[in-house]
Amino acid sequence: MHSSLPLMVSLPFVGALLAAWSGTQGRLWSAWVSGGVALASLGLLFGPALAVMQGETLLWQATWVPQIGLDLGFRLDGLSLLFALMILGIGLLVVLYARYYLADQDPMGRFYAYLMLFMGAMLGLVTSENLIQMAIFWELTSITSFLLVSYWRHRSEARQGARMALAITGAGGLALLGGLLLLGQIVGSYQLSDVLAAADSIKASPLYLPALLLILLGVFTKSAQFPFHFWLPHAMAAPTPVSAYLHSATMVKAGVFLLARLFPALSDTAAWTWIVAPVGLATLVLGAYTALFKHDLKGLLAYSTISHLGLITLLFGIGTPLAAVAAVFHIMNHATFKASLFMAAGIIDHEAGTRDMRRLSGLWHYMPYTGLLAMVAAAAMAGVPLLNGFLSKEMFFEKTVFMAELTDSAWLLPVFATLAGAFAVAYSLRFIHDVFFGGAPTELPRIPHEPTRWMKVPVEILVVICVAVGILPGLTFGPLLYLAAGATLQGPLPEFSLSVWHGFTPALGMSVLALLGGVAIYAVRRPLFRLHEQSFGRFDARALFIALESALLGLAAWLDQRLHRPSLQRMLAVILLAAVAVVVAGLWPSLRDGTLSGPLPLTPPDPVSIAAMLCLVVGAVGTVVLHRERWTALVMLSVVGLIVALAFVKLSAPDLALTQLSVEMVTIVLLLLALYFLPKHTPRESSLPRRLRDLTLAGAVGLTAAALVWAVLTRPYQSIAGWFLDNSVPGGGGTNVVNVILVDFRGFDTLGEITVLAIAAVGIYMLLQGLRLDAPRADAQGRPWSWDTHPLILATFARLLLPLALLVAVFILLRGHNLPGGGFIAGLVVAVALVMQYLANGITWTRPRISGQLHPLIGIGLLLSTATGLGSWYFDRPFLTSAHGHFHLPLIGDLELATAMLFDLGVLMVVVGITLVILIRLGELDALEYPPARGRRRVMAARAQLRRGGGH
Amino acid sequence: MTQLLQQHLVIAPLLVPLLGGILLLLMRGSATPLRRLVSMLSVQLLFGVALLLLLTVSDGRTLVYALGGWPAPFGIVLVADRLAAMLVLLTALLALFAMMHAIQGSDRSGRQFHVLFQFQLLGLNGAFLTGDLFNLFVFFEVLLIASYGLLLHGGGPDRSRAGLHYVVVNLVGSSLFLFAVGTLYGVLGTLNMADMAVRVAALPPADRALVQAAGLLLCLVFALKAALAPLHLWLPRAYAAAGPAAAAIFAVMTKVGAYALVRVSTLIFGPGGELDGLVEPWLLSLGLVTIVVGSIGVLASRQLGLLVSHLVVVSAGTLLTAFGIGGAAAVSAGLYYLLHSTLVAAALFLLTDNVAAARGRCADRIAAGPLLPAANLLGGLFLVLAVAVVGLPPLSGFLGKVMVLQAGLSSPWMPWILAVVLVSSLLTLVAVTRAGSALFFKTDPDAGSATLPNMADLVPVMALGGLGILLVIYAGPVYAFVAATAAQLLDPAAYVGAVLGAAPDAVPVVAPDMAQGAVATPEVNLP
């Protein structure tokens, strides 16, 4: 086990926290911390690197979520070693460079924290053994790159560039995840070792093509391949150290890294070649061509990077072992010269104040040393001999010629390769000539000069590597290349020689041709610029992306308006329609074979039932038809309630009938009180088609419900009800089974329901508190409500009735356990009696006589019921276990008492409490006292006076 | 005391908020700090008993609590298995953080917040623990009416409108619930869910279609609660209008619907039963539709609150898709995703409130606003939560998504699942990046002034986010637990056995002396 691997990966994450924290302590601390962390990680890499040099593949594993095949696993072989070295080495240089690059007002801690996060993510990506873990780090690089690109968050191009990069690479990352999951599904394991060993079964699988396509989508987006390349130039809004690090050496290489990593498992099929190679070629040519026309130094470098990434992709696409070797070699070379060029561009920008090549010129005079460094690096980019770029480009040319010899149609390959090479020479020339030569600068914002010593050191180091590799490839990159290429191929390496001179080969000819052609293209650049600006130059990827994004958002908004219109009618229609649909779908088999009806014979209809049913129908239909006449509709509704109560009587359910009757009374009266505040007439709001639609829907719902009821009623009824009948007396101590069920067998339901009542009371209290409504003082014709406000007879009788009603309530409560009655009904009886007082005597009379502070009644009632339930704990019984016994009380006589009665008393209190809350609250709504004034005007005057006086 | 607690552990998560609520109801008019103290203590106590309950059932046993001492199927039973206990604990956790946020001041923007909050917890826990279908209806009512009150807490026309839609839609849902329960009782003759499972297993062919129809109607009501498209329309505006603490606790409310769906579909219409696989195809197809529709909403949202609400819809869709795929792996994935999405959604709702408060009159509009004094902190929290909710690595959303996708790989719907889940991730990523960029990066000098957020307000957000991170670090043990939960769900025989006693397949017959034996009547001594 090589625990230094996870340590090396996690160190930068810790470093990010440290950098963020130290950034608050002093400007430069975070730079020192980051440098130290990168160095420490590099140190940790040393030991494992030695082992890899010996030909070992190091693995470190720990379980994480083994059930889904996701375990932590780090792997260090030649390929990951190469990338780890690049990430840490160039990272170290970038840390140094950025310390001098960032301005005083840039928050250092944040920058270095993001940079360290990215470094950790990238290290994790290249050393992942587990594919899902790899996907995790992959997306982490996208997220951290978003943070780095948007570092200057006040700049809109930075924000937009960051979002574009995240959208594209994030999309690719998601596709990659899908692809890797499929790959894991084929192989049966997410371990890279298993995947690499299962190449044959992967390629034979029917899932190979979808997996390949999804993975390649990830690769192409990340490595900025055509047609996904356009995010990269816009990511150049990032600070230059970020571009040097992410956009040349590391993140954009993640895509080609994955090509290399999965090369043995996925390559060597027609699909691979025919997708990867053309995409690479298109990117190579397009990138090289476009780079020449970019006036921004970093834009030029961005397209150059795209082109070189295309080259690498093309090499992997060619798919021969030698091509893969060349690809790996070019990854190394490109990283060195491109990172140094970005840094040089940053220095120019930093010192001269602009990156626009149309404004820059003659900088050689001011900064010859930087010029020299840039020149060497640009020459490497152009592929000039004795520099590293030349070597890998030569290898590339060689492969294209080889392909051309192999297949007839591939003759285009060397042609395009040479063309791209020529453009590379041209844009490299431009980079040097436009900036450092061509007369003294005239339009610079400030006088340029050489940067600080230490800002140049990173560039120097990289340039020295370019030269050293270019001259002595075998001694410098050689060993690492052998290791990395060997790990890429996972097999024996093909024969190849790393030397500057290979004799007169076609590749050499192509190189010469490219050099000469490049010079020629540069010579005629001005007419070319004009031509480009009139043709391809008009294409603006950013505008396209913004247009695409706003089209997407527009489409979403359009759909959203249609989908999520906040219309209650629509919501209800959808629900009811869905209900009809699922019930019909469920009943469908029985509708088809006609078994909807059960075996029971139908009861013959009797005239009373028919009449009652007709009344019911009339009441229901009347409520709907007259719904705009609220008072009348309410009366119709009460007809429905009364018929239902009668139906209960007929079906021998006196308890239910009593409940229904009293509920009906209380609710109708309370509704009337509420209606008082609403206008008497509702305007007609629905059009005829709409009402027809609603009628159809309502009819369908009614029919569906009727079908369900029909089906149930025609089937024999076998339920647990018999048990309740048998156990009511022995178990519950009451002969009224309904009540015993309510307070004992299913007392918990009742407790829940009175809780609902209590919550409703709280809600009503909350809603109506402080609310003042203008109730109409007169009806539509201007007539006042009534002159005879409180009929004397009614008032007197209501007062007399109250104690009687309360007595009845107590009676109903006490007998409830054995005969029809119970706490709920008793509570409603009390409520009716109280409502009567309000109706008969008016609020003015009633209010002072009923305490406004009766709300605790609800809480106490609820507490009483709950406490009764808890009492059974004392007897070591479950919650709500009841006890009952037979008692002889003086005056009253023999009595069967049960603890359930206490429970029932709680129910009573809650019911009375909520009725009172509603009554009192609704009564208080209206600021003015009954009887009303004789005209609207006086009411208004009185009201205004009240308001002036600050309410009542 | 400990013995008493152990004996009544199953009902404790109901009694704690019930008594807390009653106490707060009776404390009307007392000082706010005292009310907060009582409410907070109640929530903490609830957390304690919920944790104890989970630890007790984590070995796989199913605890049954017969209310009133009446044996199932005649009386009402509470049943605690791994799933129920897990959700009760999740609710308690969420309640703890929502309460922490509320007592910073949002509880005073209206009346009776604490009473309603406690009763809401009662409803949630009751729905998770009950083993009786009608009792479930009762707790749905408790839930509904309490959540309606909480939704209106703070007032304002937006809340009133959203609240009206919410309550009417849910009342219609309740009516349909009654239709379904009535039909099922009419055919099966029982309300106990375990007993229903037994009877469905022996269902005569003639009754099959009827039970099927009623079962689908029942699941429709649950789907309405769970926000399955096209029944999700009530959710976005209601959740966006709710106050922060209410919205945070609402994050678990859609899960009640999902819970009921998975409970019913694995128990009553579960494996081995006559109607196995009744619900799953609907869940899978409509779950995918929900993801798509939710993503559209996310993209179209112009306010952060609305955006987060649509994200809740997306996560509901993902969750139901997982349950719809079916099988141990998918149900496990769904349960993991459930934990993740609830925590993250709650954190996002709380954060939204803080962001809106800090941005002054720009509130949560997704547009350039004033320069935030704490842009790094707020933006950083948003980043973490956004990464989690979109399902980017390395946070819990990613793992949940990977689990769901992995389970979906063996489904015949694999291409659809893969495409919908991944594309919706991309769409939400675009939307969330856009929102974050506008809210935290882009500034408009004319947008008024911003204030420093209250740090104490952010503690619950950080804590919830931290829980999400723990969900990643301990993904192994958590997955092991949800896998065990899924296994328990998919083997309903144990549940049925625990509820109905030793002989689950014996159809209970009327036996008066059995009740006598089981429930001895204690002698009462009255003076």
Short mmCIF file of C-alpha atoms in Angstrom, two decimals, chain A residues 536-853:
data_model
loop_
_atom_site.label_atom_id
_atom_site.label_comp_id
_atom_site.label_asym_id
_atom_site.label_seq_id
_atom_site.Cartn_x
_atom_site.Cartn_y
_atom_site.Cartn_z
CA PHE A 536 -15.12 33.17 -41.00
CA GLY A 537 -14.30 36.11 -38.82
CA ARG A 538 -17.93 37.02 -38.61
CA PHE A 539 -18.71 33.90 -36.73
CA ASP A 540 -18.82 34.77 -33.05
CA ALA A 541 -19.05 31.76 -30.77
CA ARG A 542 -19.83 33.84 -27.76
CA ALA A 543 -22.76 35.52 -29.44
CA LEU A 544 -23.91 32.11 -30.58
CA PHE A 545 -23.66 30.71 -27.07
CA ILE A 546 -25.52 33.65 -25.62
CA ALA A 547 -28.17 33.34 -28.31
CA LEU A 548 -28.45 29.61 -27.65
CA GLU A 549 -28.68 30.16 -23.94
CA SER A 550 -31.32 32.83 -24.25
CA ALA A 551 -33.21 30.66 -26.72
CA LEU A 552 -33.12 27.84 -24.20
CA LEU A 553 -34.24 30.15 -21.43
CA GLY A 554 -36.91 31.61 -23.67
CA LEU A 555 -38.18 28.18 -24.54
CA ALA A 556 -38.16 27.21 -20.89
CA ALA A 557 -40.05 30.36 -19.96
CA TRP A 558 -42.56 29.74 -22.73
CA LEU A 559 -43.09 26.15 -21.65
CA ASP A 560 -43.15 27.14 -18.01
CA GLN A 561 -45.91 29.64 -18.65
CA ARG A 562 -47.98 26.91 -20.20
CA LEU A 563 -47.08 24.24 -17.69
CA HIS A 564 -46.98 26.08 -14.43
CA ARG A 565 -49.67 28.71 -14.78
CA PRO A 566 -50.82 29.24 -11.21
CA SER A 567 -54.44 28.47 -11.97
CA LEU A 568 -56.44 26.64 -9.35
CA GLN A 569 -59.01 25.49 -11.90
CA ARG A 570 -56.26 23.95 -13.98
CA MET A 571 -54.72 22.17 -11.00
CA LEU A 572 -58.04 20.72 -9.94
CA ALA A 573 -58.90 19.70 -13.48
CA VAL A 574 -55.61 17.84 -13.76
CA ILE A 575 -56.10 16.07 -10.46
CA LEU A 576 -59.66 15.02 -11.20
CA LEU A 577 -58.80 13.94 -14.71
CA ALA A 578 -55.91 11.91 -13.38
CA ALA A 579 -58.18 10.34 -10.77
CA VAL A 580 -60.68 9.32 -13.43
CA ALA A 581 -57.85 8.01 -15.60
CA VAL A 582 -56.28 5.79 -12.94
CA VAL A 583 -59.58 4.40 -11.73
CA VAL A 584 -60.68 3.60 -15.27
CA ALA A 585 -57.27 2.07 -15.95
CA GLY A 586 -57.61 -0.03 -12.81
CA LEU A 587 -61.18 -1.07 -13.50
CA TRP A 588 -60.51 -1.70 -17.17
CA PRO A 589 -60.28 -5.50 -16.99
CA SER A 590 -63.60 -5.71 -15.17
CA LEU A 591 -65.22 -3.19 -17.48
CA ARG A 592 -64.15 -5.33 -20.39
CA ASP A 593 -65.38 -8.64 -19.09
CA GLY A 594 -68.36 -7.13 -17.29
CA THR A 595 -67.43 -8.13 -13.74
CA LEU A 596 -67.82 -4.65 -12.33
CA SER A 597 -71.01 -5.71 -10.59
CA GLY A 598 -70.59 -8.18 -7.78
CA PRO A 599 -72.73 -11.23 -7.10
CA LEU A 600 -75.15 -9.59 -4.64
CA PRO A 601 -78.74 -9.17 -5.82
CA LEU A 602 -79.95 -5.60 -6.07
CA THR A 603 -82.27 -4.34 -3.32
CA PRO A 604 -85.66 -3.35 -4.78
CA PRO A 605 -86.18 0.40 -4.61
CA ASP A 606 -88.78 1.85 -2.28
CA PRO A 607 -90.61 5.14 -2.89
CA VAL A 608 -89.16 6.89 0.18
CA SER A 609 -85.60 6.15 -0.85
CA ILE A 610 -86.26 7.27 -4.37
CA ALA A 611 -87.75 10.52 -3.15
CA ALA A 612 -84.84 11.09 -0.83
CA MET A 613 -82.39 10.40 -3.59
CA LEU A 614 -84.18 12.80 -5.90
CA CYS A 615 -83.97 15.45 -3.20
CA LEU A 616 -80.32 14.73 -2.84
CA VAL A 617 -79.75 15.11 -6.54
CA VAL A 618 -81.77 18.31 -6.67
CA GLY A 619 -79.84 19.69 -3.72
CA ALA A 620 -76.47 18.84 -5.22
CA VAL A 621 -77.29 20.06 -8.71
CA GLY A 622 -78.98 23.13 -7.28
CA THR A 623 -75.91 24.04 -5.29
CA VAL A 624 -73.83 23.97 -8.44
CA VAL A 625 -76.32 25.74 -10.67
CA LEU A 626 -77.05 28.46 -8.13
CA HIS A 627 -73.53 28.83 -6.87
CA ARG A 628 -73.43 32.48 -7.81
CA GLU A 629 -76.39 33.14 -5.55
CA ARG A 630 -74.51 32.32 -2.43
CA TRP A 631 -77.41 32.34 0.04
CA THR A 632 -79.57 30.13 -2.09
CA ALA A 633 -76.70 27.80 -2.84
CA LEU A 634 -76.08 27.45 0.86
CA VAL A 635 -79.68 26.50 1.45
CA MET A 636 -79.40 23.91 -1.32
CA LEU A 637 -76.28 22.59 0.29
CA SER A 638 -78.03 22.19 3.58
CA VAL A 639 -80.67 20.11 1.81
CA VAL A 640 -77.90 17.69 0.85
CA GLY A 641 -76.73 17.58 4.46
CA LEU A 642 -80.21 16.91 5.77
CA ILE A 643 -80.86 14.11 3.32
CA VAL A 644 -77.60 12.51 4.30
CA ALA A 645 -78.69 12.72 7.93
CA LEU A 646 -81.97 11.09 7.02
CA ALA A 647 -80.14 8.39 5.14
CA PHE A 648 -78.19 7.64 8.31
CA VAL A 649 -81.44 7.32 10.19
CA LYS A 650 -82.80 4.96 7.59
CA LEU A 651 -79.64 2.85 7.72
CA SER A 652 -79.95 2.64 11.53
CA ALA A 653 -77.03 4.86 12.38
CA PRO A 654 -78.54 7.33 14.88
CA ASP A 655 -75.14 8.50 16.07
CA LEU A 656 -74.12 9.48 12.63
CA ALA A 657 -77.46 11.12 11.99
CA LEU A 658 -77.15 13.17 15.15
CA THR A 659 -73.62 14.17 14.30
CA GLN A 660 -74.50 15.03 10.75
CA LEU A 661 -77.46 17.09 11.84
CA SER A 662 -75.59 19.15 14.38
CA VAL A 663 -72.53 19.56 12.19
CA GLU A 664 -74.83 20.70 9.44
CA MET A 665 -76.41 23.31 11.65
CA VAL A 666 -73.20 24.71 13.00
CA THR A 667 -71.41 24.83 9.67
CA ILE A 668 -74.33 26.41 7.84
CA VAL A 669 -74.67 29.12 10.45
CA LEU A 670 -70.96 29.79 10.44
CA LEU A 671 -70.96 29.87 6.67
CA LEU A 672 -73.80 32.37 6.77
CA LEU A 673 -71.71 34.51 9.06
CA ALA A 674 -68.84 34.32 6.60
CA LEU A 675 -71.11 35.09 3.66
CA TYR A 676 -72.11 38.27 5.40
CA PHE A 677 -68.80 39.72 4.37
CA LEU A 678 -69.02 38.71 0.76
CA PRO A 679 -70.92 40.47 -1.99
CA LYS A 680 -74.36 39.02 -2.53
CA HIS A 681 -73.80 38.28 -6.19
CA THR A 682 -70.92 36.76 -8.02
CA PRO A 683 -70.43 37.80 -11.60
CA ARG A 684 -70.52 35.08 -14.20
CA GLU A 685 -66.87 34.29 -14.82
CA SER A 686 -66.78 31.19 -16.98
CA SER A 687 -67.54 31.06 -20.65
CA LEU A 688 -69.90 28.44 -22.03
CA PRO A 689 -67.20 26.12 -23.45
CA ARG A 690 -65.45 26.27 -20.14
CA ARG A 691 -68.59 25.35 -18.29
CA LEU A 692 -69.24 22.53 -20.73
CA ARG A 693 -65.72 21.31 -20.09
CA ASP A 694 -66.26 21.45 -16.36
CA LEU A 695 -69.59 19.71 -16.72
CA THR A 696 -67.96 16.89 -18.65
CA LEU A 697 -65.21 16.58 -16.10
CA ALA A 698 -67.63 16.65 -13.20
CA GLY A 699 -69.80 14.07 -14.92
CA ALA A 700 -66.82 11.81 -15.48
CA VAL A 701 -65.76 12.11 -11.85
CA GLY A 702 -69.30 11.40 -10.70
CA LEU A 703 -69.61 8.36 -12.93
CA THR A 704 -66.24 7.06 -11.75
CA ALA A 705 -67.17 7.47 -8.12
CA ALA A 706 -70.52 5.84 -8.80
CA ALA A 707 -68.79 2.90 -10.49
CA LEU A 708 -66.60 2.39 -7.43
CA VAL A 709 -69.58 2.56 -5.08
CA TRP A 710 -71.60 0.27 -7.27
CA ALA A 711 -68.83 -2.26 -7.42
CA VAL A 712 -68.37 -2.22 -3.65
CA LEU A 713 -72.06 -2.37 -2.79
CA THR A 714 -72.77 -5.29 -5.08
CA ARG A 715 -70.07 -7.36 -3.43
CA PRO A 716 -70.51 -9.32 -0.22
CA TYR A 717 -69.26 -7.35 2.75
CA GLN A 718 -66.85 -9.21 4.97
CA SER A 719 -65.04 -7.00 7.37
CA ILE A 720 -63.66 -6.72 10.85
CA ALA A 721 -66.81 -4.88 11.90
CA GLY A 722 -68.24 -7.98 13.53
CA TRP A 723 -65.41 -8.01 15.98
CA PHE A 724 -66.28 -4.52 17.13
CA LEU A 725 -69.88 -5.51 17.75
CA ASP A 726 -68.78 -8.47 19.80
CA ASN A 727 -66.15 -6.65 21.79
CA SER A 728 -67.84 -3.36 22.44
CA VAL A 729 -69.36 -4.32 25.77
CA PRO A 730 -66.75 -6.73 27.16
CA GLY A 731 -63.77 -4.77 25.89
CA GLY A 732 -64.90 -1.19 25.74
CA GLY A 733 -67.55 -1.09 28.43
CA GLY A 734 -70.17 0.49 26.22
CA THR A 735 -73.10 -0.70 24.21
CA ASN A 736 -72.92 2.11 21.69
CA VAL A 737 -70.44 0.55 19.30
CA VAL A 738 -70.01 3.71 17.28
CA ASN A 739 -68.98 5.63 20.36
CA VAL A 740 -66.74 2.84 21.62
CA ILE A 741 -65.03 2.80 18.27
CA LEU A 742 -64.61 6.55 18.37
CA VAL A 743 -63.24 6.84 21.87
CA ASP A 744 -61.67 3.46 22.42
CA PHE A 745 -61.03 1.05 19.55
CA ARG A 746 -60.00 3.86 17.26
CA GLY A 747 -59.66 6.62 19.82
CA PHE A 748 -56.34 7.54 18.33
CA ASP A 749 -58.08 8.64 15.15
CA THR A 750 -60.36 10.83 17.22
CA LEU A 751 -57.40 12.30 19.03
CA GLY A 752 -55.90 13.12 15.64
CA GLU A 753 -59.13 14.66 14.42
CA ILE A 754 -59.60 16.89 17.44
CA THR A 755 -55.99 17.93 16.98
CA VAL A 756 -56.97 18.92 13.45
CA LEU A 757 -59.81 20.97 14.92
CA ALA A 758 -57.42 22.61 17.36
CA ILE A 759 -54.95 23.45 14.60
CA ALA A 760 -57.79 24.82 12.50
CA ALA A 761 -58.80 27.01 15.42
CA VAL A 762 -55.23 28.27 15.71
CA GLY A 763 -55.17 28.92 11.99
CA ILE A 764 -58.48 30.79 12.04
CA TYR A 765 -57.34 32.78 15.02
CA MET A 766 -54.12 33.63 13.21
CA LEU A 767 -55.84 34.54 9.95
CA LEU A 768 -58.56 36.69 11.39
CA GLN A 769 -56.53 38.45 14.05
CA GLY A 770 -56.39 42.10 13.30
CA LEU A 771 -58.36 41.67 10.09
CA ARG A 772 -61.04 44.28 9.48
CA LEU A 773 -63.51 43.87 6.69
CA ASP A 774 -65.98 46.25 5.20
CA ALA A 775 -69.14 44.26 5.38
CA PRO A 776 -71.89 45.58 3.19
CA ARG A 777 -74.46 47.45 5.19
CA ALA A 778 -77.16 46.97 2.65
CA ASP A 779 -78.00 44.56 -0.13
CA ALA A 780 -77.68 45.18 -3.84
CA GLN A 781 -80.87 47.23 -3.94
CA GLY A 782 -79.67 49.42 -1.14
CA ARG A 783 -81.99 47.91 1.45
CA PRO A 784 -80.60 47.51 4.95
CA TRP A 785 -80.35 44.05 6.43
CA SER A 786 -83.23 44.18 8.78
CA TRP A 787 -84.88 46.74 10.97
CA ASP A 788 -86.07 44.25 13.40
CA THR A 789 -82.61 43.22 14.46
CA HIS A 790 -83.24 41.03 17.45
CA PRO A 791 -86.77 39.71 17.62
CA LEU A 792 -87.78 39.80 21.22
CA ILE A 793 -89.35 36.37 21.33
CA LEU A 794 -86.37 34.69 19.76
CA ALA A 795 -83.98 36.53 22.04
CA THR A 796 -85.87 35.58 25.14
CA PHE A 797 -86.27 31.97 24.20
CA ALA A 798 -82.69 31.63 23.16
CA ARG A 799 -81.59 32.81 26.58
CA LEU A 800 -83.93 30.38 28.26
CA LEU A 801 -82.83 27.59 26.02
CA LEU A 802 -79.16 27.89 26.83
CA PRO A 803 -79.14 26.12 30.21
CA LEU A 804 -81.48 23.49 28.85
CA ALA A 805 -79.23 22.93 25.89
CA LEU A 806 -76.23 22.61 28.16
CA LEU A 807 -78.09 20.05 30.24
CA VAL A 808 -78.94 18.11 27.11
CA ALA A 809 -75.29 18.25 26.14
CA VAL A 810 -74.20 16.76 29.46
CA PHE A 811 -76.84 14.09 29.07
CA ILE A 812 -75.68 13.24 25.58
CA LEU A 813 -72.08 13.13 26.72
CA LEU A 814 -72.80 10.80 29.62
CA ARG A 815 -75.03 8.40 27.80
CA GLY A 816 -72.86 8.44 24.73
CA HIS A 817 -70.97 5.32 25.63
CA ASN A 818 -74.10 3.22 25.65
CA LEU A 819 -76.71 5.05 23.63
CA PRO A 820 -76.49 7.41 20.69
CA GLY A 821 -74.48 10.44 21.74
CA GLY A 822 -70.97 11.21 22.78
CA GLY A 823 -68.56 14.04 23.22
CA PHE A 824 -68.55 15.19 19.65
CA ILE A 825 -72.31 15.49 19.43
CA ALA A 826 -72.52 17.03 22.87
CA GLY A 827 -69.94 19.59 21.87
CA LEU A 828 -71.93 20.43 18.79
CA VAL A 829 -75.10 20.82 20.85
CA VAL A 830 -73.35 23.32 23.10
CA ALA A 831 -72.03 25.05 20.02
CA VAL A 832 -75.51 25.30 18.52
CA ALA A 833 -76.79 26.79 21.75
CA LEU A 834 -74.07 29.39 21.75
CA VAL A 835 -74.55 30.17 18.09
CA MET A 836 -78.19 30.74 18.91
CA GLN A 837 -77.26 33.39 21.45
CA TYR A 838 -75.30 35.24 18.82
CA LEU A 839 -78.07 35.00 16.31
CA ALA A 840 -80.83 36.00 18.64
CA ASN A 841 -79.16 38.63 20.77
CA GLY A 842 -76.45 40.01 18.59
CA ILE A 843 -72.80 40.42 19.24
CA THR A 844 -73.19 43.44 21.49
CA TRP A 845 -75.23 41.54 23.98
CA THR A 846 -73.43 38.24 23.75
CA ARG A 847 -69.82 39.26 23.69
CA PRO A 848 -69.52 40.62 27.22
CA ARG A 849 -71.37 37.56 28.49
CA ILE A 850 -69.10 35.02 26.88
CA SER A 851 -65.52 35.37 27.86
CA GLY A 852 -63.30 36.25 24.93
CA GLN A 853 -60.65 34.13 26.52
#
